[in-house]
Short mmCIF file of C-alpha atoms in Angstrom, two decimals:
data_model
loop_
_atom_site.label_atom_id
_atom_site.label_comp_id
_atom_site.label_asym_id
_atom_site.label_seq_id
_atom_site.Cartn_x
_atom_site.Cartn_y
_atom_site.Cartn_z
CA UNK G 1 51.90 32.76 36.07
CA UNK G 2 50.28 35.30 38.32
CA UNK G 3 46.57 34.92 38.88
CA UNK G 4 44.34 37.64 37.40
CA UNK G 5 40.60 37.98 36.91
CA UNK G 6 40.71 39.08 33.28
CA UNK G 7 43.26 39.07 30.50
CA UNK G 8 43.81 41.51 27.63
CA UNK G 9 46.00 40.61 24.69
CA UNK G 10 47.57 43.79 23.28
CA UNK G 11 50.58 42.06 21.75
CA UNK G 12 51.82 43.58 18.49
CA UNK G 13 50.16 46.94 19.08
CA UNK G 14 52.05 50.22 19.16
CA UNK G 15 51.40 53.24 21.36
CA UNK G 16 48.75 54.43 22.16
CA UNK G 17 46.84 51.20 21.50
CA UNK G 18 47.83 49.27 24.66
CA UNK G 19 46.47 52.15 26.76
CA UNK G 20 43.32 52.59 24.71
CA UNK G 21 42.63 48.85 24.85
CA UNK G 22 43.34 48.68 28.57
CA UNK G 23 40.94 51.54 29.22
CA UNK G 24 38.20 49.64 27.38
CA UNK G 25 39.02 46.28 28.97
CA UNK G 26 39.06 47.54 32.54
CA UNK G 27 35.42 48.65 32.31
CA UNK G 28 34.53 44.92 32.31
CA UNK G 29 36.11 44.41 35.73
CA UNK G 30 34.59 44.80 39.16
CA UNK G 31 36.29 47.15 41.61
CA UNK G 32 39.26 45.41 43.16
CA UNK G 33 39.71 42.84 40.39
CA UNK G 34 43.02 42.40 38.58
CA UNK G 35 43.59 42.78 34.83
CA UNK G 36 46.54 41.13 33.12
CA UNK G 37 47.70 42.99 30.00
CA UNK G 38 49.99 41.26 27.51
CA UNK G 39 51.98 43.67 25.36
CA UNK G 40 55.06 43.84 23.19
CA UNK G 41 55.29 47.66 23.12
CA UNK G 42 58.27 48.35 25.38
CA UNK G 43 56.91 51.79 26.22
CA UNK G 44 53.77 50.22 27.67
CA UNK G 45 55.46 49.56 31.02
CA UNK G 46 56.00 53.22 31.86
CA UNK G 47 52.79 54.24 30.09
CA UNK G 48 50.51 51.85 31.96
CA UNK G 49 52.03 52.75 35.33
CA UNK G 50 51.48 56.46 34.63
CA UNK G 51 48.03 55.88 33.19
CA UNK G 52 46.90 53.80 36.16
CA UNK G 53 47.98 56.37 38.69
CA UNK G 54 46.37 59.22 36.75
CA UNK G 55 42.98 57.53 36.41
CA UNK G 56 42.86 55.93 39.86
CA UNK G 57 43.81 52.31 39.31
CA UNK G 58 46.60 50.46 41.06
CA UNK G 59 49.55 49.40 38.91
CA UNK G 60 50.93 46.25 40.55
CA UNK G 61 53.90 45.47 38.36
CA UNK G 62 55.22 43.91 35.18
CA UNK G 63 56.83 40.57 34.46
CA UNK G 64 58.93 40.24 31.31
CA UNK G 65 59.12 36.95 29.48
CA UNK G 66 61.18 37.21 26.30
CA UNK G 67 59.59 39.94 24.18
CA UNK G 68 56.28 39.82 26.03
CA UNK G 69 55.43 42.11 28.91
CA UNK G 70 52.80 40.95 31.39
CA UNK G 71 51.36 43.95 33.20
CA UNK G 72 49.08 43.71 36.24
CA UNK G 73 46.57 46.42 37.16
CA UNK G 74 43.99 46.36 39.94
CA UNK G 75 40.86 48.35 39.24
CA UNK G 76 39.93 51.37 41.29
CA UNK G 77 42.43 51.29 44.10
CA UNK G 78 41.59 54.74 45.40
CA UNK G 79 39.36 53.29 48.02
CA UNK G 80 37.36 55.86 49.93
CA UNK G 81 38.12 56.14 53.62
CA UNK G 82 35.66 53.92 55.40
CA UNK G 83 35.22 53.37 59.06
CA UNK G 84 37.03 50.28 60.23
CA UNK G 85 34.91 48.25 62.60
CA UNK G 86 37.09 45.47 63.91
CA UNK G 87 38.26 46.54 67.35
CA UNK G 88 41.44 44.47 67.72
CA UNK G 89 44.15 46.20 65.75
CA UNK G 90 47.93 46.27 65.74
CA UNK G 91 50.41 48.56 64.05
CA UNK G 92 52.95 47.58 61.43
CA UNK G 93 55.75 48.03 63.99
CA UNK G 94 54.08 45.61 66.38
CA UNK G 95 53.85 42.73 63.95
CA UNK G 96 57.60 42.77 63.37
CA UNK G 97 58.05 41.30 66.85
CA UNK G 98 54.92 39.15 66.97
CA UNK G 99 54.73 35.40 66.76
CA UNK G 100 51.82 34.09 64.82
CA UNK G 101 50.54 34.07 61.28
CA UNK G 102 50.50 37.10 59.01
CA UNK G 103 47.52 36.60 56.71
CA UNK G 104 47.67 38.69 53.53
CA UNK G 105 44.17 39.07 52.06
CA UNK G 106 45.10 41.13 48.99
CA UNK G 107 44.68 39.70 45.48
CA UNK G 108 47.22 37.06 44.41
CA UNK G 109 48.88 39.48 41.98
CA UNK G 110 49.35 42.14 44.67
CA UNK G 111 50.92 39.51 46.93
CA UNK G 112 53.19 38.31 44.12
CA UNK G 113 54.71 41.76 43.60
CA UNK G 114 55.68 42.15 47.24
CA UNK G 115 54.64 40.75 50.60
CA UNK G 116 56.02 40.37 54.08
CA UNK G 117 58.33 37.39 54.35
CA UNK G 118 56.39 34.39 55.65
CA UNK G 119 52.96 35.90 55.12
CA UNK G 120 50.24 33.52 53.93
CA UNK G 121 48.15 34.57 50.95
CA UNK G 122 44.39 34.07 50.93
CA UNK G 123 42.61 36.76 48.87
CA UNK G 124 39.59 38.27 50.63
CA UNK G 125 37.19 36.73 48.08
CA UNK G 126 38.46 33.22 48.83
CA UNK G 127 38.74 33.49 52.60
CA UNK G 128 35.35 32.08 53.52
CA UNK G 129 35.96 28.89 51.52
CA UNK G 130 39.51 28.41 52.82
CA UNK G 131 39.01 28.80 56.57
CA UNK G 132 40.14 25.23 57.23
CA UNK G 133 43.67 26.29 56.21
CA UNK G 134 43.85 28.45 59.33
CA UNK G 135 44.49 27.44 62.95
CA UNK G 136 42.08 28.79 65.57
CA UNK G 137 44.74 28.44 68.27
CA UNK G 138 47.23 30.64 66.45
CA UNK G 139 47.39 34.43 66.52
CA UNK G 140 46.39 35.76 63.11
CA UNK G 141 47.47 39.22 61.92
CA UNK G 142 45.36 40.16 58.92
CA UNK G 143 46.89 42.62 56.47
CA UNK G 144 45.92 44.16 53.13
CA UNK G 145 46.96 47.35 51.33
CA UNK G 146 45.15 50.01 53.36
CA UNK G 147 43.41 48.15 56.17
CA UNK G 148 39.97 48.08 54.59
CA UNK G 149 39.83 44.54 53.22
CA UNK G 150 41.69 43.23 56.28
CA UNK G 151 39.03 44.84 58.49
CA UNK G 152 36.33 42.85 56.69
CA UNK G 153 38.49 39.72 56.74
CA UNK G 154 39.10 40.03 60.49
CA UNK G 155 35.36 40.36 61.07
CA UNK G 156 34.73 37.30 58.93
CA UNK G 157 37.27 35.29 60.93
CA UNK G 158 35.81 36.45 64.25
CA UNK G 159 32.32 35.46 63.10
CA UNK G 160 33.66 32.00 62.32
CA UNK G 161 35.06 31.35 65.79
CA UNK G 162 38.57 32.71 65.47
CA UNK G 163 39.39 34.60 68.66
CA UNK G 164 43.05 35.61 68.27
CA UNK G 165 42.57 37.90 65.29
CA UNK G 166 44.09 41.35 64.75
CA UNK G 167 43.73 43.83 61.89
CA UNK G 168 47.12 45.30 60.93
CA UNK G 169 46.96 49.04 60.29
CA UNK G 170 47.49 50.85 58.04
CA UNK G 171 48.71 48.12 55.68
CA UNK G 172 51.23 47.19 53.01
CA UNK G 173 51.12 50.66 51.43
CA UNK G 174 53.09 51.96 54.41
CA UNK G 175 55.23 48.92 55.04
CA UNK G 176 58.92 49.86 54.85
CA UNK G 177 60.41 46.56 55.96
CA UNK G 178 61.71 43.78 53.75
CA UNK G 179 59.42 42.34 51.14
CA UNK G 180 59.53 39.06 49.28
CA UNK G 181 58.49 38.78 45.64
CA UNK G 182 57.17 35.78 43.77
CA UNK G 183 58.06 37.17 40.36
CA UNK Q 1 44.97 69.07 38.16
CA UNK Q 2 43.25 70.09 34.96
CA UNK Q 3 40.95 67.53 33.41
CA UNK Q 4 41.23 69.09 29.95
CA UNK Q 5 43.80 68.81 27.18
CA UNK Q 6 43.65 71.34 24.34
CA UNK Q 7 45.46 70.66 21.07
CA UNK Q 8 46.03 72.90 18.04
CA UNK Q 9 46.68 71.00 14.80
CA UNK Q 10 48.20 73.48 12.35
CA UNK Q 11 50.13 71.18 10.04
CA UNK Q 12 48.90 68.63 7.54
CA UNK Q 13 51.52 65.92 7.07
CA UNK Q 14 51.54 62.29 8.13
CA UNK Q 15 53.93 62.87 11.05
CA UNK Q 16 51.84 65.80 12.24
CA UNK Q 17 48.75 63.59 12.20
CA UNK Q 18 50.38 60.96 14.40
CA UNK Q 19 51.58 63.54 16.91
CA UNK Q 20 48.10 65.01 17.17
CA UNK Q 21 46.04 61.82 17.31
CA UNK Q 22 48.39 59.76 19.48
CA UNK Q 23 48.45 62.42 22.18
CA UNK Q 24 44.72 63.01 21.83
CA UNK Q 25 43.73 59.34 22.16
CA UNK Q 26 46.17 58.76 25.02
CA UNK Q 27 44.74 61.77 26.87
CA UNK Q 28 41.15 60.69 26.23
CA UNK Q 29 41.99 57.17 27.43
CA UNK Q 30 43.27 58.80 30.62
CA UNK Q 31 39.81 60.27 31.22
CA UNK Q 32 40.71 63.77 30.02
CA UNK Q 33 38.32 65.98 28.09
CA UNK Q 34 40.10 66.61 24.79
CA UNK Q 35 39.45 69.18 22.07
CA UNK Q 36 41.48 69.60 18.88
CA UNK Q 37 41.36 72.84 16.90
CA UNK Q 38 42.23 72.18 13.24
CA UNK Q 39 43.52 75.23 11.44
CA UNK Q 40 45.36 75.94 8.16
CA UNK Q 41 47.12 72.80 6.88
CA UNK Q 42 45.86 71.00 9.97
CA UNK Q 43 42.42 70.80 8.33
CA UNK Q 44 43.94 68.17 6.07
CA UNK Q 45 43.92 65.71 8.98
CA UNK Q 46 40.12 65.56 9.09
CA UNK Q 47 39.44 66.17 5.38
CA UNK Q 48 37.40 63.26 3.96
CA UNK Q 49 39.88 62.53 1.15
CA UNK Q 50 42.96 64.31 2.46
CA UNK Q 51 43.25 62.21 5.62
CA UNK Q 52 43.73 59.07 3.51
CA UNK Q 53 46.61 60.56 1.55
CA UNK Q 54 48.77 62.33 4.10
CA UNK Q 55 52.31 62.92 2.95
CA UNK Q 56 55.51 61.93 4.63
CA UNK Q 57 58.06 64.72 4.91
CA UNK Q 58 60.30 64.92 1.82
CA UNK Q 59 63.12 62.43 2.06
CA UNK Q 60 61.46 60.49 4.91
CA UNK Q 61 59.28 58.25 2.74
CA UNK Q 62 61.28 55.19 3.80
CA UNK Q 63 59.67 55.42 7.25
CA UNK Q 64 56.50 53.97 5.72
CA UNK Q 65 58.02 50.53 6.20
CA UNK Q 66 58.76 51.28 9.86
CA UNK Q 67 55.15 52.32 10.47
CA UNK Q 68 53.98 49.02 9.03
CA UNK Q 69 56.53 46.97 10.94
CA UNK Q 70 55.62 48.60 14.25
CA UNK Q 71 51.94 47.87 13.51
CA UNK Q 72 51.03 51.52 14.01
CA UNK Q 73 47.31 52.10 13.41
CA UNK Q 74 46.37 54.09 10.30
CA UNK Q 75 45.31 57.72 10.66
CA UNK Q 76 41.65 56.99 9.78
CA UNK Q 77 41.67 54.31 12.50
CA UNK Q 78 43.14 56.70 15.04
CA UNK Q 79 40.61 59.37 14.10
CA UNK Q 80 37.75 56.92 14.61
CA UNK Q 81 39.23 55.82 17.93
CA UNK Q 82 39.65 59.41 19.08
CA UNK Q 83 36.01 60.14 18.25
CA UNK Q 84 34.85 56.96 20.02
CA UNK Q 85 36.77 58.12 23.11
CA UNK Q 86 34.96 61.45 23.00
CA UNK Q 87 37.64 63.71 21.54
CA UNK Q 88 36.02 66.81 20.04
CA UNK Q 89 37.17 68.14 16.68
CA UNK Q 90 36.78 71.84 15.86
CA UNK Q 91 37.49 73.00 12.30
CA UNK Q 92 38.57 76.62 11.98
CA UNK Q 93 35.89 78.64 10.19
CA UNK Q 94 38.25 81.32 8.97
CA UNK Q 95 40.66 78.85 7.34
CA UNK Q 96 37.74 77.00 5.75
CA UNK Q 97 36.52 80.27 4.23
CA UNK Q 98 39.99 81.10 2.92
CA UNK Q 99 40.35 77.63 1.38
CA UNK Q 100 36.80 77.46 0.06
CA UNK Q 101 35.88 74.41 2.17
CA UNK Q 102 32.54 73.55 3.77
CA UNK Q 103 31.61 71.27 6.66
CA UNK Q 104 30.67 68.57 4.12
CA UNK Q 105 34.31 68.31 3.04
CA UNK Q 106 35.18 66.93 6.45
CA UNK Q 107 34.49 63.71 8.32
CA UNK Q 108 31.26 63.42 10.28
CA UNK Q 109 31.01 64.49 13.87
CA UNK Q 110 33.09 67.65 13.73
CA UNK Q 111 32.13 71.14 14.86
CA UNK Q 112 33.02 74.34 13.07
CA UNK Q 113 34.11 77.24 15.20
CA UNK Q 114 36.29 80.27 15.53
CA UNK Q 115 39.33 80.97 17.62
CA UNK Q 116 37.23 82.03 20.59
CA UNK Q 117 35.42 78.68 20.66
CA UNK Q 118 38.76 76.96 21.16
CA UNK Q 119 40.14 79.57 23.54
CA UNK Q 120 37.11 79.22 25.75
CA UNK Q 121 37.79 75.48 26.07
CA UNK Q 122 41.56 75.97 26.42
CA UNK Q 123 41.44 78.65 29.11
CA UNK Q 124 41.59 76.09 31.92
CA UNK Q 125 43.20 73.22 30.03
CA UNK Q 126 46.61 71.90 30.90
CA UNK Q 127 48.51 71.07 28.84
CA UNK Q 128 47.70 73.00 25.68
CA UNK Q 129 49.73 71.60 22.80
CA UNK Q 130 50.45 72.85 19.30
CA UNK Q 131 51.50 70.63 16.42
#
Protein backbone atom coordinates (compact mmCIF):
# COMPACT_ATOMS: atom_id res chain seq x y z
CA UNK A 1 0.00 0.00 0.00
CA UNK A 2 0.88 3.65 -0.14
CA UNK A 3 3.09 4.95 2.62
CA UNK A 4 1.50 7.41 5.06
CA UNK A 5 2.57 8.88 8.38
CA UNK A 6 -0.66 8.21 10.24
CA UNK A 7 -3.73 6.08 9.73
CA UNK A 8 -7.36 6.69 10.69
CA UNK A 9 -9.90 3.88 10.63
CA UNK A 10 -13.34 5.33 9.87
CA UNK A 11 -14.77 2.13 8.41
CA UNK A 12 -18.46 1.55 9.11
CA UNK A 13 -19.20 5.20 9.87
CA UNK A 14 -21.79 7.24 8.00
CA UNK A 15 -21.62 10.91 7.04
CA UNK A 16 -20.58 13.22 8.66
CA UNK A 17 -18.42 10.97 10.87
CA UNK A 18 -15.53 10.35 8.43
CA UNK A 19 -15.06 14.12 8.12
CA UNK A 20 -15.39 14.79 11.83
CA UNK A 21 -12.91 12.01 12.63
CA UNK A 22 -10.49 13.19 9.95
CA UNK A 23 -10.58 16.71 11.32
CA UNK A 24 -9.65 15.39 14.78
CA UNK A 25 -7.00 12.98 13.48
CA UNK A 26 -5.19 15.51 11.33
CA UNK A 27 -4.39 17.69 14.35
CA UNK A 28 -1.93 14.94 15.39
CA UNK A 29 0.09 15.37 12.20
CA UNK A 30 2.96 17.70 11.48
CA UNK A 31 2.66 20.05 8.51
CA UNK A 32 3.44 18.15 5.34
CA UNK A 33 2.72 14.69 6.74
CA UNK A 34 0.25 12.33 5.08
CA UNK A 35 -2.87 10.85 6.70
CA UNK A 36 -4.44 7.67 5.38
CA UNK A 37 -8.19 7.46 6.04
CA UNK A 38 -9.98 4.12 5.71
CA UNK A 39 -13.71 4.47 5.09
CA UNK A 40 -16.67 2.54 3.77
CA UNK A 41 -18.95 5.58 3.31
CA UNK A 42 -19.01 6.00 -0.47
CA UNK A 43 -19.75 9.70 -0.11
CA UNK A 44 -16.49 10.18 1.78
CA UNK A 45 -14.47 10.42 -1.45
CA UNK A 46 -16.15 13.60 -2.67
CA UNK A 47 -16.59 14.89 0.88
CA UNK A 48 -12.94 14.56 1.89
CA UNK A 49 -11.71 16.15 -1.32
CA UNK A 50 -14.04 19.13 -0.79
CA UNK A 51 -13.25 19.33 2.90
CA UNK A 52 -9.50 19.28 2.33
CA UNK A 53 -9.59 22.07 -0.20
CA UNK A 54 -11.86 24.22 1.98
CA UNK A 55 -9.70 23.94 5.10
CA UNK A 56 -6.31 24.11 3.38
CA UNK A 57 -5.09 20.54 3.21
CA UNK A 58 -4.02 18.70 0.08
CA UNK A 59 -6.24 15.82 -1.04
CA UNK A 60 -3.92 13.40 -2.84
CA UNK A 61 -6.32 10.72 -3.98
CA UNK A 62 -8.27 7.60 -3.14
CA UNK A 63 -7.62 3.93 -3.77
CA UNK A 64 -10.58 1.55 -3.70
CA UNK A 65 -10.12 -2.02 -2.55
CA UNK A 66 -13.41 -3.91 -2.46
CA UNK A 67 -15.76 -1.95 -0.18
CA UNK A 68 -12.94 -0.04 1.50
CA UNK A 69 -11.81 3.39 0.38
CA UNK A 70 -8.27 4.45 1.23
CA UNK A 71 -8.03 8.24 1.15
CA UNK A 72 -4.76 10.17 1.32
CA UNK A 73 -4.53 13.74 2.64
CA UNK A 74 -1.41 15.82 3.20
CA UNK A 75 -1.66 18.33 6.00
CA UNK A 76 -1.49 22.04 5.35
CA UNK A 77 -0.53 22.23 1.71
CA UNK A 78 -1.17 25.94 1.39
CA UNK A 79 2.46 26.68 1.86
CA UNK A 80 3.25 30.35 2.21
CA UNK A 81 5.38 31.86 -0.51
CA UNK A 82 8.94 31.69 0.68
CA UNK A 83 12.04 32.95 -0.98
CA UNK A 84 13.80 30.21 -2.87
CA UNK A 85 17.53 30.33 -2.31
CA UNK A 86 19.06 27.77 -4.60
CA UNK A 87 20.41 29.67 -7.59
CA UNK A 88 20.45 26.92 -10.25
CA UNK A 89 16.92 26.51 -11.50
CA UNK A 90 15.24 25.15 -14.61
CA UNK A 91 11.69 25.40 -15.88
CA UNK A 92 9.28 22.55 -16.40
CA UNK A 93 9.64 22.96 -20.18
CA UNK A 94 13.40 22.59 -19.96
CA UNK A 95 13.39 19.27 -18.16
CA UNK A 96 11.33 17.65 -20.92
CA UNK A 97 14.42 17.74 -23.14
CA UNK A 98 17.05 17.18 -20.46
CA UNK A 99 19.07 14.07 -19.87
CA UNK A 100 19.68 13.25 -16.27
CA UNK A 101 17.74 12.22 -13.22
CA UNK A 102 14.46 13.78 -12.16
CA UNK A 103 14.39 13.50 -8.37
CA UNK A 104 10.91 13.84 -6.87
CA UNK A 105 11.17 14.84 -3.20
CA UNK A 106 7.44 14.90 -2.40
CA UNK A 107 5.93 12.39 0.05
CA UNK A 108 5.54 8.81 -1.22
CA UNK A 109 1.75 9.17 -1.41
CA UNK A 110 1.98 12.32 -3.53
CA UNK A 111 4.37 10.52 -5.88
CA UNK A 112 2.06 7.49 -6.06
CA UNK A 113 -0.89 9.56 -7.29
CA UNK A 114 1.06 11.06 -10.18
CA UNK A 115 4.68 11.70 -11.11
CA UNK A 116 6.76 12.35 -14.18
CA UNK A 117 7.61 9.13 -15.98
CA UNK A 118 11.04 7.92 -14.88
CA UNK A 119 11.31 10.23 -11.88
CA UNK A 120 12.97 8.77 -8.78
CA UNK A 121 11.16 9.16 -5.47
CA UNK A 122 13.06 10.15 -2.33
CA UNK A 123 10.87 12.16 0.08
CA UNK A 124 12.58 15.28 1.44
CA UNK A 125 12.66 13.83 4.97
CA UNK A 126 14.60 10.77 3.79
CA UNK A 127 17.00 12.48 1.42
CA UNK A 128 19.91 12.97 3.79
CA UNK A 129 20.01 9.26 4.69
CA UNK A 130 19.66 8.09 1.08
CA UNK A 131 22.32 10.18 -0.66
CA UNK A 132 24.28 7.08 -1.67
CA UNK A 133 21.45 6.21 -4.08
CA UNK A 134 22.38 9.25 -6.17
CA UNK A 135 25.23 9.70 -8.65
CA UNK A 136 27.39 12.82 -8.27
CA UNK A 137 28.34 12.67 -11.95
CA UNK A 138 24.75 12.80 -13.15
CA UNK A 139 22.63 15.90 -13.63
CA UNK A 140 19.89 15.93 -10.99
CA UNK A 141 16.65 17.89 -11.50
CA UNK A 142 14.91 18.19 -8.14
CA UNK A 143 11.14 18.62 -8.21
CA UNK A 144 8.34 18.84 -5.65
CA UNK A 145 4.84 20.33 -5.76
CA UNK A 146 5.57 24.06 -5.64
CA UNK A 147 9.36 24.36 -5.64
CA UNK A 148 9.76 24.92 -1.92
CA UNK A 149 10.82 21.47 -0.74
CA UNK A 150 12.92 20.98 -3.88
CA UNK A 151 14.74 24.23 -3.09
CA UNK A 152 15.74 22.84 0.31
CA UNK A 153 16.58 19.47 -1.23
CA UNK A 154 18.80 21.08 -3.88
CA UNK A 155 20.65 23.00 -1.16
CA UNK A 156 21.10 19.80 0.82
CA UNK A 157 22.55 18.03 -2.23
CA UNK A 158 24.89 20.93 -3.00
CA UNK A 159 26.13 20.93 0.59
CA UNK A 160 26.93 17.24 0.22
CA UNK A 161 29.14 17.64 -2.84
CA UNK A 162 26.64 17.32 -5.65
CA UNK A 163 27.50 19.93 -8.28
CA UNK A 164 25.08 19.24 -11.15
CA UNK A 165 21.89 20.04 -9.26
CA UNK A 166 18.94 22.10 -10.48
CA UNK A 167 15.68 23.08 -8.78
CA UNK A 168 12.71 22.63 -11.15
CA UNK A 169 10.25 25.51 -10.96
CA UNK A 170 7.41 25.86 -10.27
CA UNK A 171 6.74 22.15 -9.72
CA UNK A 172 4.27 19.32 -10.20
CA UNK A 173 1.26 21.55 -9.50
CA UNK A 174 1.80 23.15 -12.91
CA UNK A 175 3.02 20.11 -14.78
CA UNK A 176 0.76 19.43 -17.77
CA UNK A 177 2.75 16.61 -19.35
CA UNK A 178 2.17 12.90 -18.94
CA UNK A 179 2.10 11.46 -15.47
CA UNK A 180 2.57 7.92 -14.24
CA UNK A 181 0.59 6.55 -11.31
CA UNK A 182 1.51 3.77 -8.93
CA UNK A 183 -2.08 3.15 -7.84
CA UNK B 1 -15.75 33.47 1.52
CA UNK B 2 -17.84 33.60 4.66
CA UNK B 3 -16.52 31.69 7.64
CA UNK B 4 -19.96 31.42 9.23
CA UNK B 5 -22.88 29.07 8.71
CA UNK B 6 -26.25 30.01 10.22
CA UNK B 7 -28.97 27.40 10.65
CA UNK B 8 -32.61 27.75 11.70
CA UNK B 9 -34.13 24.58 13.15
CA UNK B 10 -37.90 25.03 13.08
CA UNK B 11 -39.10 21.43 13.00
CA UNK B 12 -38.92 18.73 15.62
CA UNK B 13 -38.88 15.31 13.97
CA UNK B 14 -36.11 12.75 13.65
CA UNK B 15 -35.40 13.57 9.99
CA UNK B 16 -35.28 17.28 10.79
CA UNK B 17 -32.75 16.58 13.53
CA UNK B 18 -30.41 14.73 11.17
CA UNK B 19 -30.59 17.47 8.55
CA UNK B 20 -29.73 20.10 11.14
CA UNK B 21 -26.96 18.29 13.01
CA UNK B 22 -25.29 16.63 10.03
CA UNK B 23 -24.88 19.93 8.24
CA UNK B 24 -23.85 21.67 11.45
CA UNK B 25 -21.14 19.14 12.38
CA UNK B 26 -19.85 18.96 8.81
CA UNK B 27 -19.58 22.76 8.69
CA UNK B 28 -17.89 22.94 12.09
CA UNK B 29 -15.44 20.22 11.02
CA UNK B 30 -14.64 22.44 8.03
CA UNK B 31 -13.53 25.19 10.40
CA UNK B 32 -16.73 27.25 10.06
CA UNK B 33 -18.29 29.15 12.93
CA UNK B 34 -21.76 27.62 13.27
CA UNK B 35 -24.83 28.83 15.13
CA UNK B 36 -28.21 27.08 15.23
CA UNK B 37 -31.36 28.97 16.19
CA UNK B 38 -33.97 26.55 17.59
CA UNK B 39 -37.50 27.83 17.30
CA UNK B 40 -41.02 26.36 17.58
CA UNK B 41 -40.94 22.56 17.11
CA UNK B 42 -37.20 22.84 16.56
CA UNK B 43 -36.77 23.27 20.32
CA UNK B 44 -37.56 19.58 20.57
CA UNK B 45 -34.12 18.78 19.15
CA UNK B 46 -32.32 20.12 22.22
CA UNK B 47 -34.99 19.32 24.82
CA UNK B 48 -33.50 17.07 27.53
CA UNK B 49 -36.15 14.36 27.15
CA UNK B 50 -37.55 15.23 23.73
CA UNK B 51 -34.26 14.72 21.88
CA UNK B 52 -34.22 11.05 22.93
CA UNK B 53 -37.68 10.39 21.55
CA UNK B 54 -37.79 12.13 18.20
CA UNK B 55 -40.46 10.80 15.89
CA UNK B 56 -40.11 9.49 12.39
CA UNK B 57 -42.57 10.97 9.91
CA UNK B 58 -45.83 8.99 9.81
CA UNK B 59 -45.49 5.99 7.56
CA UNK B 60 -41.68 6.20 7.47
CA UNK B 61 -41.02 4.25 10.67
CA UNK B 62 -39.43 1.42 8.68
CA UNK B 63 -36.42 3.67 8.03
CA UNK B 64 -35.33 3.01 11.63
CA UNK B 65 -33.73 -0.19 10.38
CA UNK B 66 -31.87 1.69 7.65
CA UNK B 67 -30.45 4.15 10.19
CA UNK B 68 -29.13 1.26 12.23
CA UNK B 69 -27.74 -0.58 9.23
CA UNK B 70 -25.91 2.50 7.97
CA UNK B 71 -24.44 2.95 11.47
CA UNK B 72 -25.72 6.52 11.64
CA UNK B 73 -24.86 8.14 14.98
CA UNK B 74 -27.77 8.82 17.35
CA UNK B 75 -29.08 12.37 17.71
CA UNK B 76 -27.72 12.76 21.27
CA UNK B 77 -24.30 11.68 19.94
CA UNK B 78 -24.46 14.18 17.10
CA UNK B 79 -25.52 16.93 19.50
CA UNK B 80 -22.57 16.20 21.76
CA UNK B 81 -20.23 16.13 18.76
CA UNK B 82 -21.60 19.42 17.46
CA UNK B 83 -21.02 21.04 20.86
CA UNK B 84 -17.50 19.59 21.07
CA UNK B 85 -16.78 21.13 17.66
CA UNK B 86 -17.93 24.52 18.94
CA UNK B 87 -21.38 24.77 17.37
CA UNK B 88 -23.48 27.30 19.30
CA UNK B 89 -27.10 26.55 20.14
CA UNK B 90 -29.57 29.41 20.61
CA UNK B 91 -33.05 28.60 21.95
CA UNK B 92 -35.76 31.06 20.94
CA UNK B 93 -36.99 32.97 23.99
CA UNK B 94 -40.37 33.79 22.52
CA UNK B 95 -41.19 30.17 21.66
CA UNK B 96 -40.03 29.05 25.11
CA UNK B 97 -42.40 31.57 26.70
CA UNK B 98 -45.29 30.40 24.52
CA UNK B 99 -44.61 26.76 25.38
CA UNK B 100 -43.92 27.39 29.06
CA UNK B 101 -40.32 26.10 28.88
CA UNK B 102 -37.26 27.31 30.78
CA UNK B 103 -33.54 26.99 30.11
CA UNK B 104 -33.44 24.04 32.54
CA UNK B 105 -35.63 22.01 30.17
CA UNK B 106 -32.81 21.98 27.65
CA UNK B 107 -29.40 20.37 27.42
CA UNK B 108 -26.45 22.16 28.99
CA UNK B 109 -24.40 24.65 27.09
CA UNK B 110 -27.15 26.42 25.19
CA UNK B 111 -27.88 30.14 25.06
CA UNK B 112 -31.31 31.70 25.07
CA UNK B 113 -31.89 34.59 22.74
CA UNK B 114 -34.28 36.42 20.51
CA UNK B 115 -34.50 36.75 16.78
CA UNK B 116 -32.08 39.66 16.73
CA UNK B 117 -29.39 37.59 18.46
CA UNK B 118 -29.51 35.13 15.57
CA UNK B 119 -29.88 37.78 12.88
CA UNK B 120 -26.80 39.56 14.15
CA UNK B 121 -24.79 36.34 13.72
CA UNK B 122 -26.44 35.49 10.39
CA UNK B 123 -25.97 38.89 8.74
CA UNK B 124 -22.62 37.90 7.24
CA UNK B 125 -23.06 34.13 7.23
CA UNK B 126 -23.19 32.14 4.04
CA UNK B 127 -25.00 29.87 3.71
CA UNK B 128 -27.97 30.44 6.01
CA UNK B 129 -30.11 27.31 6.08
CA UNK B 130 -33.60 26.59 7.36
CA UNK B 131 -34.85 23.15 8.32
